CSV table of C-alpha atoms and ligand atoms in Angstrom, one decimal:
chain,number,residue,atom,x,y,z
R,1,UNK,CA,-18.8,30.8,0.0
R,2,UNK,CA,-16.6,29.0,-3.0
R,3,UNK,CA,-16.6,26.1,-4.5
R,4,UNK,CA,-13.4,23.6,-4.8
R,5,UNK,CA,-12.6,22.4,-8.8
R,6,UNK,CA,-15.4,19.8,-8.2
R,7,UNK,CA,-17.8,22.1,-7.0
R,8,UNK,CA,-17.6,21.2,-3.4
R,9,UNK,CA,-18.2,24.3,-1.4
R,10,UNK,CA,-15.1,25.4,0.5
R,11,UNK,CA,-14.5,27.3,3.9
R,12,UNK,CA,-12.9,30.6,2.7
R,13,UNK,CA,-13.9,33.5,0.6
R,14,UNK,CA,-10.2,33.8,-0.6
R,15,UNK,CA,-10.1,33.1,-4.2
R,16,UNK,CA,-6.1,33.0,-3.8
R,17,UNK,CA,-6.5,30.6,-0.9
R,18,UNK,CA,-9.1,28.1,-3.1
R,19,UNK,CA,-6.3,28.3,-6.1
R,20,UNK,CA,-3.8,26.5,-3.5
R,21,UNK,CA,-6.5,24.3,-2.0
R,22,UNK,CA,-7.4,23.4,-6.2
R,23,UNK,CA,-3.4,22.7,-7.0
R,24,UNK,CA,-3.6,20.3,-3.4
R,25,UNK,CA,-6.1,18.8,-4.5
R,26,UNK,CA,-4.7,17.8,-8.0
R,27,UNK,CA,-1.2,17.2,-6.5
R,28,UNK,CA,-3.4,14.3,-3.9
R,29,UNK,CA,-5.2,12.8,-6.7
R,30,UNK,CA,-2.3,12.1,-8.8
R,31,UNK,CA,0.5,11.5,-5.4
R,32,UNK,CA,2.0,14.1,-7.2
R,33,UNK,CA,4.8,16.9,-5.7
R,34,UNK,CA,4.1,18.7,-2.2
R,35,UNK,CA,0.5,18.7,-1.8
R,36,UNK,CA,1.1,19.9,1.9
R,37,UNK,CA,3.1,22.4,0.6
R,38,UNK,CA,0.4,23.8,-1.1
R,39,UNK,CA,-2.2,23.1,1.3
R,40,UNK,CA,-0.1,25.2,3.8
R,41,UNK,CA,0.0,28.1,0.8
R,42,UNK,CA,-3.9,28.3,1.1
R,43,UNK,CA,-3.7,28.4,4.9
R,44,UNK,CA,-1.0,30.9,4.3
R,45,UNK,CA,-3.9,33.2,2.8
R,46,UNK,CA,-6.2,32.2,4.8
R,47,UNK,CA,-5.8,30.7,8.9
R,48,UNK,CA,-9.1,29.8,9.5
R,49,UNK,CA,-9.8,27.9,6.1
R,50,UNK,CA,-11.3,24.4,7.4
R,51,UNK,CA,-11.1,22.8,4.6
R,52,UNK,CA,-7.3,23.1,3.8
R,53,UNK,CA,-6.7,22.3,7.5
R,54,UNK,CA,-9.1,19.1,7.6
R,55,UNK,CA,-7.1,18.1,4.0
R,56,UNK,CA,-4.1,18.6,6.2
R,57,UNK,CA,-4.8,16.1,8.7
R,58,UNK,CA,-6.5,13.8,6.7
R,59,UNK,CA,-3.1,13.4,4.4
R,60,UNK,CA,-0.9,13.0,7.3
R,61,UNK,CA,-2.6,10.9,9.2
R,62,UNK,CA,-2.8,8.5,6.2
R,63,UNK,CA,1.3,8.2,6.0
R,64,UNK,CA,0.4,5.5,9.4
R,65,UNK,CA,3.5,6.8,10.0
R,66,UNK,CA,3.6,7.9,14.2
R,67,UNK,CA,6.5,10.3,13.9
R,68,UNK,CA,4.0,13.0,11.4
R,69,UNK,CA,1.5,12.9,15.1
R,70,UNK,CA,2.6,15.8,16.1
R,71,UNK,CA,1.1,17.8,12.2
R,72,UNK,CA,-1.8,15.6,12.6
R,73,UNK,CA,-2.8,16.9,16.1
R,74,UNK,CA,-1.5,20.8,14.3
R,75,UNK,CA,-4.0,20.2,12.0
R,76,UNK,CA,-6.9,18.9,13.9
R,77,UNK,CA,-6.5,21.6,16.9
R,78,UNK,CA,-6.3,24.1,14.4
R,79,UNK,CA,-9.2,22.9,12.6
R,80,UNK,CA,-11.3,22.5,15.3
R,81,UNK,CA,-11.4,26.6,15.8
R,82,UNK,CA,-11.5,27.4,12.0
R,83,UNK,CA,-14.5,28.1,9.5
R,84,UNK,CA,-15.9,24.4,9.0
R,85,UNK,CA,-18.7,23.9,6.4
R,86,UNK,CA,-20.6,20.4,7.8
R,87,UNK,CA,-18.5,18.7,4.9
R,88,UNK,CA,-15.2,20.2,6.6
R,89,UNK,CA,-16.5,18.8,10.0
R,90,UNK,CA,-16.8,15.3,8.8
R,91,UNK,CA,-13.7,15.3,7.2
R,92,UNK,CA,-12.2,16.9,10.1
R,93,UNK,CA,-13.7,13.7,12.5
R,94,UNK,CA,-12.8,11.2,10.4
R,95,UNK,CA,-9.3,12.3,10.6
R,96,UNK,CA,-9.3,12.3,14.2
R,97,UNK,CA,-11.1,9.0,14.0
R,98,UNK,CA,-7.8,8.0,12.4
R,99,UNK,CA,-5.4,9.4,14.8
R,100,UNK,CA,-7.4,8.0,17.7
R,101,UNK,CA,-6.6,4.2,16.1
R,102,UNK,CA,-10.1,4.2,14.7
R,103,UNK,CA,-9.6,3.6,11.2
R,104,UNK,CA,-12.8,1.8,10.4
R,105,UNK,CA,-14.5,4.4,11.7
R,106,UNK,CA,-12.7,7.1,9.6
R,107,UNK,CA,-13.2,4.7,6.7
R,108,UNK,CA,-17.2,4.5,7.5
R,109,UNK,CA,-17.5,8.1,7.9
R,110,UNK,CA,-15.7,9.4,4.8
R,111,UNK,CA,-17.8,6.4,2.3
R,112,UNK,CA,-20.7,8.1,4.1
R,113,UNK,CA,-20.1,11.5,3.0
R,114,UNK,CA,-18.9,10.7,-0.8
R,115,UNK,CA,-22.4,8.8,-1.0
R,116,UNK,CA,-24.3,12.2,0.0
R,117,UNK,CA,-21.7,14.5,-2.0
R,118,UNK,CA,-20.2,12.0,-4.7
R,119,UNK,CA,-18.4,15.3,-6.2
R,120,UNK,CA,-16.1,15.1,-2.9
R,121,UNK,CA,-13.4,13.4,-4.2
R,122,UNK,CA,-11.1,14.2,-1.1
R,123,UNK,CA,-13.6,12.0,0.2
R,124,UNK,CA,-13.8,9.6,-1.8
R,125,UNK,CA,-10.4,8.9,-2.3
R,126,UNK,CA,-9.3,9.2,1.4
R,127,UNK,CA,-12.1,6.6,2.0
R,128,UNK,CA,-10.8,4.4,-1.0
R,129,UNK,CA,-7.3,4.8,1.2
R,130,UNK,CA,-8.9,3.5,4.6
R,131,UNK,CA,-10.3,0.8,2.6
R,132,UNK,CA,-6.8,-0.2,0.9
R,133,UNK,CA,-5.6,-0.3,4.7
R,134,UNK,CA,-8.2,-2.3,6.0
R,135,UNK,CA,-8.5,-4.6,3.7
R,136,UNK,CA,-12.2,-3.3,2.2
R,137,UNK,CA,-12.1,-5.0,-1.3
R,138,UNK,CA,-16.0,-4.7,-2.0
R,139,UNK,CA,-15.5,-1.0,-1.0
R,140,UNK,CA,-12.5,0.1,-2.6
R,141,UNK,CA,-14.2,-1.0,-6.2
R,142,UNK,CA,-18.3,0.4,-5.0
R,143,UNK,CA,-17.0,3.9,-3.7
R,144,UNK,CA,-15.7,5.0,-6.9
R,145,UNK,CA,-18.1,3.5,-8.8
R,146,UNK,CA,-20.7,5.0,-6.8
R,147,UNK,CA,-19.3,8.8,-7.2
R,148,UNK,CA,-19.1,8.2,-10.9
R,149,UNK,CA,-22.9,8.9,-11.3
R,150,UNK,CA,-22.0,12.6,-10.9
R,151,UNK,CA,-19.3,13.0,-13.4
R,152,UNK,CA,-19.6,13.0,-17.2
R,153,UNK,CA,-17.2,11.3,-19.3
R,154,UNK,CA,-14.0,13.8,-20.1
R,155,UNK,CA,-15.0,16.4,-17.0
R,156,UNK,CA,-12.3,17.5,-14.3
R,157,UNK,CA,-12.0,14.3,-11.7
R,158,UNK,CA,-13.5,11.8,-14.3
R,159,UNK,CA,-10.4,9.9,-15.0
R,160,UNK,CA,-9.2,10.2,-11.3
R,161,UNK,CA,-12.2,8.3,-10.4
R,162,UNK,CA,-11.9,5.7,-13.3
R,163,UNK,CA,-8.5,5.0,-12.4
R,164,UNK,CA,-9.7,4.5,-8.6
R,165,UNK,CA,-12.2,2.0,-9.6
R,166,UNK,CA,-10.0,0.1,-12.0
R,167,UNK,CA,-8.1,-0.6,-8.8
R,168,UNK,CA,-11.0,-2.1,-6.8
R,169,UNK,CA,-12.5,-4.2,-9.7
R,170,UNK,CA,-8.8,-5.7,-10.1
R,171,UNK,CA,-9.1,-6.4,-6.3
R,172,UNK,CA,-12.3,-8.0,-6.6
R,173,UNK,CA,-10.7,-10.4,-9.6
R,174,UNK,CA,-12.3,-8.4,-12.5
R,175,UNK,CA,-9.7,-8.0,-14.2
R,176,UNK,CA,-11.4,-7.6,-18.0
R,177,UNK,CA,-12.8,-4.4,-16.5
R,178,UNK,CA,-10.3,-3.2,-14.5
R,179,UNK,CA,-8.3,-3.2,-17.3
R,180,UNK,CA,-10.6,-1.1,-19.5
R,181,UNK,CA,-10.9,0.9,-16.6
R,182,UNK,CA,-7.4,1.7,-16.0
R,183,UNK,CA,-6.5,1.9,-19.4
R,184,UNK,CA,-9.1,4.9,-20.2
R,185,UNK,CA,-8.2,6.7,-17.0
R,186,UNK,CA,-4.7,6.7,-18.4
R,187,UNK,CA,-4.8,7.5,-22.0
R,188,UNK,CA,-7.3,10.7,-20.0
R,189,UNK,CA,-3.7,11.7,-17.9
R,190,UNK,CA,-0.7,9.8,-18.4
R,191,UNK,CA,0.3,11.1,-15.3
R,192,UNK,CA,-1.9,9.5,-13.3
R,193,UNK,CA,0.4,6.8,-11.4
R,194,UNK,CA,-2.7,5.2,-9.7
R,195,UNK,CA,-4.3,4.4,-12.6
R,196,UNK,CA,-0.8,2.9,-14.2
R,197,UNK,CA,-0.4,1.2,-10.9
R,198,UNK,CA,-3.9,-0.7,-11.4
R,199,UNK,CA,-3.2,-2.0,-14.7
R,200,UNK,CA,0.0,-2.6,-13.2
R,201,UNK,CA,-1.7,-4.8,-10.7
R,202,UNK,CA,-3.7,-6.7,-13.6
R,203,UNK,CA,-0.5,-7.8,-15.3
R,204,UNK,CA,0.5,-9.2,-11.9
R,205,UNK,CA,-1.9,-11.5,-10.9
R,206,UNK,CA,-1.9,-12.3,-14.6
R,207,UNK,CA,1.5,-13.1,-14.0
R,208,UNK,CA,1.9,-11.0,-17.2
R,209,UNK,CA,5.2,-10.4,-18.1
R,210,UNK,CA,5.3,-9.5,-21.9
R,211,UNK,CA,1.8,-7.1,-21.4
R,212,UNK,CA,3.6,-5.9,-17.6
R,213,UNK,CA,7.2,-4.8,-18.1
R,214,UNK,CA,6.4,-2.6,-21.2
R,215,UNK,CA,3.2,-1.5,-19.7
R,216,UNK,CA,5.6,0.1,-16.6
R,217,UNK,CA,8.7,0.5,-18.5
R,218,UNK,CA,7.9,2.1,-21.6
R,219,UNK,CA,5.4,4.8,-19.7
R,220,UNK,CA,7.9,5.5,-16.9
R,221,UNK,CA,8.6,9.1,-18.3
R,222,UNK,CA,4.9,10.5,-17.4
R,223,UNK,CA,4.2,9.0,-14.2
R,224,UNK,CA,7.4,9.0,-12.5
R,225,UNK,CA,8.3,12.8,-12.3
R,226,UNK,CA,7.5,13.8,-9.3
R,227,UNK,CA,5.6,11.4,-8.0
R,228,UNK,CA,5.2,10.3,-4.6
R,229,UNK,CA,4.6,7.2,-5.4
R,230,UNK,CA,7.0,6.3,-8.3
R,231,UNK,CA,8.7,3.7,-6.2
R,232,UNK,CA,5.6,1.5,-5.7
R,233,UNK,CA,5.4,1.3,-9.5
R,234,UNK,CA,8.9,0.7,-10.1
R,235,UNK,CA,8.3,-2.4,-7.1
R,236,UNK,CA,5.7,-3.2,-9.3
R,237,UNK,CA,8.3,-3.6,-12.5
R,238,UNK,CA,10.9,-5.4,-10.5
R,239,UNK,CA,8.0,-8.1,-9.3
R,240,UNK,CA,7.9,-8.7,-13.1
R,241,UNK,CA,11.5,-9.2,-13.7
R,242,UNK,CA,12.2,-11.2,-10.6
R,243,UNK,CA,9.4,-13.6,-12.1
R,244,UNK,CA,11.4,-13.5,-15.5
R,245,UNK,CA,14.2,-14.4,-13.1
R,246,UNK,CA,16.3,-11.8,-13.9
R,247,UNK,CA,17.2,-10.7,-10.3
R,248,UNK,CA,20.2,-8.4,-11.6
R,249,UNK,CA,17.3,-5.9,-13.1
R,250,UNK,CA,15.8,-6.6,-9.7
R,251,UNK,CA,18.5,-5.4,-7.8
R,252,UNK,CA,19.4,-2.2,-10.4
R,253,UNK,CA,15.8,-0.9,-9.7
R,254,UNK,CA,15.9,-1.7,-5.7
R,255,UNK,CA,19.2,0.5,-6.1
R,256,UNK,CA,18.1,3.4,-8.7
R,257,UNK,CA,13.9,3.5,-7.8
R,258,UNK,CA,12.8,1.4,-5.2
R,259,UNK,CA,15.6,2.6,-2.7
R,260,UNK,CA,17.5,5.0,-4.3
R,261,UNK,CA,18.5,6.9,-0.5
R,262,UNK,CA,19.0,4.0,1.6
R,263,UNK,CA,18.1,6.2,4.6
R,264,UNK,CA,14.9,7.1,4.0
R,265,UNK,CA,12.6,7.8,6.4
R,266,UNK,CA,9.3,7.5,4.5
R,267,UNK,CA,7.8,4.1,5.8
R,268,UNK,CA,5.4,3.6,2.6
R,269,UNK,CA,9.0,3.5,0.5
R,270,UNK,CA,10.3,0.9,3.4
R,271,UNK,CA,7.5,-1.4,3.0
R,272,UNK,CA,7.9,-2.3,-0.6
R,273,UNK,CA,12.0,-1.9,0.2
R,274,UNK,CA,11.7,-4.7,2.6
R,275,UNK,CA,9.3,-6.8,0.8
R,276,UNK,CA,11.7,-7.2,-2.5
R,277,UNK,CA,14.5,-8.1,-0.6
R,278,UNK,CA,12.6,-10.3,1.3
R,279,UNK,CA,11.5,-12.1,-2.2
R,280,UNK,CA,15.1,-12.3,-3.2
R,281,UNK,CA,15.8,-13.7,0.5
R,282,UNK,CA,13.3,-16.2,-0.4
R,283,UNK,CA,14.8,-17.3,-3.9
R,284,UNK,CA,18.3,-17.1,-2.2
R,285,UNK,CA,19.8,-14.2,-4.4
R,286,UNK,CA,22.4,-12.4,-3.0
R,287,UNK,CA,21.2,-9.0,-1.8
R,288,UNK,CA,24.7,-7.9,-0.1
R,289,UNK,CA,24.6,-5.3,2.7
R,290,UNK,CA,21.5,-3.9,1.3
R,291,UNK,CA,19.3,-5.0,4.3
R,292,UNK,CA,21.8,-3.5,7.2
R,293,UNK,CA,20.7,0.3,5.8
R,294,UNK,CA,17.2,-0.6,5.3
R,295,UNK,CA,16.6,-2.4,9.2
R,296,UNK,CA,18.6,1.0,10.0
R,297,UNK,CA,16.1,2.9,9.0
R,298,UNK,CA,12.9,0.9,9.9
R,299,UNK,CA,14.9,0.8,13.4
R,300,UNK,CA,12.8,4.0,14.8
R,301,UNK,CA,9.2,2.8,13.9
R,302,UNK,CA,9.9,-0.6,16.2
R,303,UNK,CA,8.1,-0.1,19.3
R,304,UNK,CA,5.4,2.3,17.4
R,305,UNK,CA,3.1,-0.5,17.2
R,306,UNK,CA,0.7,1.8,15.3
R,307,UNK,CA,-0.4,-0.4,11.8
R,308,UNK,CA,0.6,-3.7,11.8
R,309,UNK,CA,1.0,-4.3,8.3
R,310,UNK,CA,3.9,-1.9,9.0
R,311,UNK,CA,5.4,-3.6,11.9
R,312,UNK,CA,5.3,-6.8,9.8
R,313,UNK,CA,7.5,-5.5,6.8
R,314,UNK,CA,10.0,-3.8,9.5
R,315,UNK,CA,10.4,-7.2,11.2
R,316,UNK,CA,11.2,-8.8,7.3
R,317,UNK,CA,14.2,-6.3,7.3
R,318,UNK,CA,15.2,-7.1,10.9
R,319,UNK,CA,15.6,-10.8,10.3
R,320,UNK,CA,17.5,-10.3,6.7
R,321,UNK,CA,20.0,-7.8,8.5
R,322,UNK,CA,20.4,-10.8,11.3
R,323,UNK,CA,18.8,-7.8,13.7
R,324,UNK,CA,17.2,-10.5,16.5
R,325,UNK,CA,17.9,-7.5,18.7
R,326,UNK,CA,15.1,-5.4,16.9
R,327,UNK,CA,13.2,-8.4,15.6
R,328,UNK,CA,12.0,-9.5,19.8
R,329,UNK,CA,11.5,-6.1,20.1
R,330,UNK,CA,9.2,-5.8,17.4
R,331,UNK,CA,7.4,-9.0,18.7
R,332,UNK,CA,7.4,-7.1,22.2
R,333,UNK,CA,5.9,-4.3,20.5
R,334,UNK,CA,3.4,-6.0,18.8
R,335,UNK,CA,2.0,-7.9,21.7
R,336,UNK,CA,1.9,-4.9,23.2
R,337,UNK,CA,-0.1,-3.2,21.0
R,338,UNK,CA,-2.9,-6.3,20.7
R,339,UNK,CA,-3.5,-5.3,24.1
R,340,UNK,CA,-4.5,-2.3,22.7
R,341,UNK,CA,-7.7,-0.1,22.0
R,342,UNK,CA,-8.7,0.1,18.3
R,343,UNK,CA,-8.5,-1.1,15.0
R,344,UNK,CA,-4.8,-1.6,15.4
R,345,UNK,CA,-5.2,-3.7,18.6
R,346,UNK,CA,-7.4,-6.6,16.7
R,347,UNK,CA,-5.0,-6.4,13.0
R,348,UNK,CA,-2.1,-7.1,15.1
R,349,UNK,CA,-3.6,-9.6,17.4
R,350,UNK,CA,-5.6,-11.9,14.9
R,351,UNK,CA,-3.3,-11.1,11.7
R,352,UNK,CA,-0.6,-9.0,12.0
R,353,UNK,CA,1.3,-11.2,15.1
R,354,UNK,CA,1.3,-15.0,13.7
R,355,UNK,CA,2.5,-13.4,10.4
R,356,UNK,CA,5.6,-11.8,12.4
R,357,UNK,CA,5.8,-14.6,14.6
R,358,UNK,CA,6.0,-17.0,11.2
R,359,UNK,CA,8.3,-15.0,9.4
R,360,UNK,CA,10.8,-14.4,12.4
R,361,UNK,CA,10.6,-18.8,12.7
R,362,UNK,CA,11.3,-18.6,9.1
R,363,UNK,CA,14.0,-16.7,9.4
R,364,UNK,CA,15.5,-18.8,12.7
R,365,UNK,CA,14.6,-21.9,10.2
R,366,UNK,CA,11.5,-23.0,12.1
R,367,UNK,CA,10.3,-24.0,8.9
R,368,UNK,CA,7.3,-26.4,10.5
R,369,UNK,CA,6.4,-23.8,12.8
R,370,UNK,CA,6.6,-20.8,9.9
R,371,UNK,CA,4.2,-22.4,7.2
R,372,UNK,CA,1.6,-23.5,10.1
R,373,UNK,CA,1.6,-19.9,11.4
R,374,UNK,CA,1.6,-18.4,8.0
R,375,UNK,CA,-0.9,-20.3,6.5
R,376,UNK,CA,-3.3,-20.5,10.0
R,377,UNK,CA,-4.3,-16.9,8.7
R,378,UNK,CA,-3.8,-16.1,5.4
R,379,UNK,CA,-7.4,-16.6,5.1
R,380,UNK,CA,-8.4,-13.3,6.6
R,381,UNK,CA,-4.8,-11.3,6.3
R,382,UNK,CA,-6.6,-9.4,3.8
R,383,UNK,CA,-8.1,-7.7,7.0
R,384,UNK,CA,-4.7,-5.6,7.9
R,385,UNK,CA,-4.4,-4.2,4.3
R,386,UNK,CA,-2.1,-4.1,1.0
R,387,UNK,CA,-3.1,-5.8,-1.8
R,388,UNK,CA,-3.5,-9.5,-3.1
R,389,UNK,CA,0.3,-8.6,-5.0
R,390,UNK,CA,1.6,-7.5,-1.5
R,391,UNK,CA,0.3,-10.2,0.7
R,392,UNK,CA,1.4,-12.5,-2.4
R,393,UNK,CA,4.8,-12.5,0.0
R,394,UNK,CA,2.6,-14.6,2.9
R,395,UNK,CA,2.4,-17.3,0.4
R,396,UNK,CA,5.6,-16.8,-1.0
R,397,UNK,CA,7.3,-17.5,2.2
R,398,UNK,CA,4.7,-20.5,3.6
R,399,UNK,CA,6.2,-21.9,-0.4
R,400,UNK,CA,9.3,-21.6,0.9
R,401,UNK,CA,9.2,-22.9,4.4
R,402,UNK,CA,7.3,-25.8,3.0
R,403,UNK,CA,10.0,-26.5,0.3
R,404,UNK,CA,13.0,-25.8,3.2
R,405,UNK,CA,11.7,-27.9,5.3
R,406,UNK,CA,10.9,-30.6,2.7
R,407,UNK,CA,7.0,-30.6,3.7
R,408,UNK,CA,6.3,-32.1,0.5
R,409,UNK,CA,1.9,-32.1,0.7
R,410,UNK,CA,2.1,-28.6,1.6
R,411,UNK,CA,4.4,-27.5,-0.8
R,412,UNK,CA,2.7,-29.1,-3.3
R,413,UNK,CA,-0.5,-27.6,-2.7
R,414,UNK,CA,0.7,-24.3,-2.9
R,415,UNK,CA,2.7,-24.6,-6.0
R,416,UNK,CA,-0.5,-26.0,-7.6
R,417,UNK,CA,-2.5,-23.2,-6.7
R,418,UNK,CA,0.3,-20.7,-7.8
R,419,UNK,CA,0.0,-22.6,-11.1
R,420,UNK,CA,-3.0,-22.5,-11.6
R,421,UNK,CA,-3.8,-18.7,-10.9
R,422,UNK,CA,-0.7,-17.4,-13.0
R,423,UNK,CA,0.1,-20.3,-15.5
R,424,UNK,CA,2.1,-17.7,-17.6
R,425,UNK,CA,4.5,-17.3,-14.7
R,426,UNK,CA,7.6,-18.7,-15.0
R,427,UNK,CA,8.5,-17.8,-11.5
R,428,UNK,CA,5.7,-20.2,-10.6
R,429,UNK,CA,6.8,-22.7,-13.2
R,430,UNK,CA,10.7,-22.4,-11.2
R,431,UNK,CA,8.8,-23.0,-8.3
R,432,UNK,CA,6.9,-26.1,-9.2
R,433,UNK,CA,10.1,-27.7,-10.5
R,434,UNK,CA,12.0,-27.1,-7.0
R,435,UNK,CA,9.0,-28.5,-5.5
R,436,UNK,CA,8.8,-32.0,-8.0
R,437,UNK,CA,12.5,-32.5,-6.8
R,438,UNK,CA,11.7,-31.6,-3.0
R,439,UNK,CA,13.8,-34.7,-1.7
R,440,UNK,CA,17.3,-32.9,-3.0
R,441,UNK,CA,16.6,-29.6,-1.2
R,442,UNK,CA,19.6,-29.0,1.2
R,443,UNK,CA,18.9,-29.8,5.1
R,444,UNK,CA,18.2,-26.6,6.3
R,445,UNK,CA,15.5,-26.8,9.0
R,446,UNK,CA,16.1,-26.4,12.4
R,447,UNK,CA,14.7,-27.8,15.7
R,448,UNK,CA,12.2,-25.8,17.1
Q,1,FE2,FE1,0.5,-2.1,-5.8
């Protein structure tokens, strides 16, 4: 048997087949290229290597993205009657685990495994996924930093995990040390857009601006070739100059990086699409027709009901294209799948539904109704995944309603905090001024 660039043994005695499993496995840990691609190069050499095929499903069914079920189930059939080391077979479950709905239990089983091999980085970063998605903070910091016992400083995978753990301490509000961490994973490879995107994170909820837009801008040319990922980081940049209030930079990114094919079909690029329009919604920029396209293309995820921190970014584009057609649909569809078995079912029914619910009031000017649903769970929302800087758009928007419908404590109370958790903001500092002149905000509530 052979062993993976980490040393993990692998399913196959094909040295070709390990060379493509190797270049997946790089291509994963950096969201780099067409790591399926080359995952179906090594199964191209080999059809029964389990390992490639539980990588397979494991990737897909990490998209949350319903229409790739039909290559997850590919995957897990034809791993089931492959070669499978016991590491294979756990890998292999957990992804079924996930394509079942039960992504706690994929989460649990994967964190298990690193612990027992912390050289499985597949592992560990496919659990540090679950644990973005679910909301693990505590987890996505101690998995990394757990599986860093078994790598020296400057070895194959070091850096990879430094960048991973960066991510989780800035998640857990360390941000001294997610900032060292980040910065060391980089300067080990540039390319390594998680890392940037941690440190990226740290200049966020630093509200950061003269450390963040350099940080992004000025290292653009070695993470964003390539990358899968690119267009979170740029989302990431455009955050920074919408808080230095320079919305036409906002709106040149959404239409060059963010969104640069209106029509795409990749959900994860949808979610960040439909949360910066929905922060230039909030600060009443004029977006044009650019949510029309956008609710377009979220259109064919909204009955899926399959993640709700999904559903809730589809609904975001419904009501800015004026879609109440696909917004009640989306409500339908989210009832729906509360009634559900799984993970899914209890997101959606304790987190992901009052957020919809509050954001389609907001949108019908139910501004009472939209801040008291918002803020009723905000509390826990970390539960259905994303990060503090993409759930920042719950409290954006309960801001909002508060200061639309002139609820003066509770706009108040929110501007403070905002204050005092980025005082270098000047978003926040815009805010807090619309706020201290509440009383001269146009009527814009309706009954409700
Ligand atoms: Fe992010």
């Amino acid at each position: 048997m052979l062993n993976d660039r980490y040393g993990n043994p692998v399913s196959t005695s094909s040295h070709a087949a390990v060379a493509h499993y190797d270049e997946a496995l790089d291509l994963i840990r950096l969201y780099r290229g067409d790591p399926v691609g080359a995952l179906d190069a090594a199964l191209a050499e080999d059809p029964e290597f389990g390992s490639a095929w539980a990588a397979r499903a494991g990737l897909l069914v990490q998209q949350t993205d319903k229409a790739l079920a039909d290559e997850v189930d590919k995957s897990l059939r034809a791993g089931a009657v492959s070669r499978l080391s016991n590491r294979d077979q756990i890998h292999l479950a957990a992804a079924r685990d996930w394509s079942d709905g039960y992504y706690l239990d994929g989460t649990r089983r994967l964190a298990s495994l690193a612990r027992e091999m912390p050289r499985d980085l597949l592992a560990v970063q496919f659990a540090h996924t679950g644990c973005f998605f679910l909301g693990m903070q505590t987890e996505l910091r101690d998995g990394p930093v757990q599986s860093l016992r078994a790598f020296r400083r400057g070895e194959d995978g070091y850096g990879v995990l430094m960048g991973m753990a960066s991510f989780g301490f800035e998640e857990c509000g360390d941000f001294a040390l997610a900032e060292d961490y980040g910065k060391e994973a980089v300067a080990i490879d540039p390319r390594d857009g998680w890392a940037v995107h941690a440190v990226a994170h740290v200049n966020e909820m630093r509200g950061d601006l003269d450390a963040g837009i350099p940080w992004l801008a000025d290292t653009a040319q070695d993470w964003a070739p390539e990358s899968g990922f690119a267009y979170h980081n740029w989302w990431h940049l455009a955050l920074l100059y919408l808080d230095a209030g320079n919305t036409d930079e906002v709106l040149r990114l959404y239409d060059t990086q963010v969104r640069p094919n209106p029509d795409s079909q990749v959900l994860l690029e949808g979610i960040d699409a439909s949360s910066l329009l929905w922060r230039l919604l909030l600060e009443g920029v004029d977006v044009g027709d650019r949510f029309e396209p956008l609710a377009a293309a979220w259109e064919r995820a909204a009955e899926d009901g399959n993640y709700a921190f999904n559903d809730l970014h589809a609904l975001m584009a419904f009501v800015g294209a004026g879609r109440n057609d696909l917004v009640e649909l989306t409500l339908k569809s989210m009832k729906r799948a509360a009634s559900c078995e799984g993970d899914n079912a209890y997101l959606t029914r304790a987190i992901g539904l009052p957020l919809a619910q509050g954001f389609a009031d907001f949108g019908a000017g139910r501004f009472a109704k939209a801040a008291e649903q918002i803020l009723g769970v905000r509390g826990i929302a970390q539960r259905f995944g994303g990060s503090h800087a993409q759930r920042d758009i719950l409290t954006l928007t309960a801001l909002h309603a508060a200061i639309r419908g002139k609820m003066k404590p509770v706009a108040e109370a929110l501007s403070h905090e905002r204050l005092q958790q980025k005082p270098r903001s000047a978003w926040a500092g815009r805010l807090a001024l619309r706020v201290s002149d509440i009383a001269r905000e146009p009527d814009l509530a309706r009954a409700g």
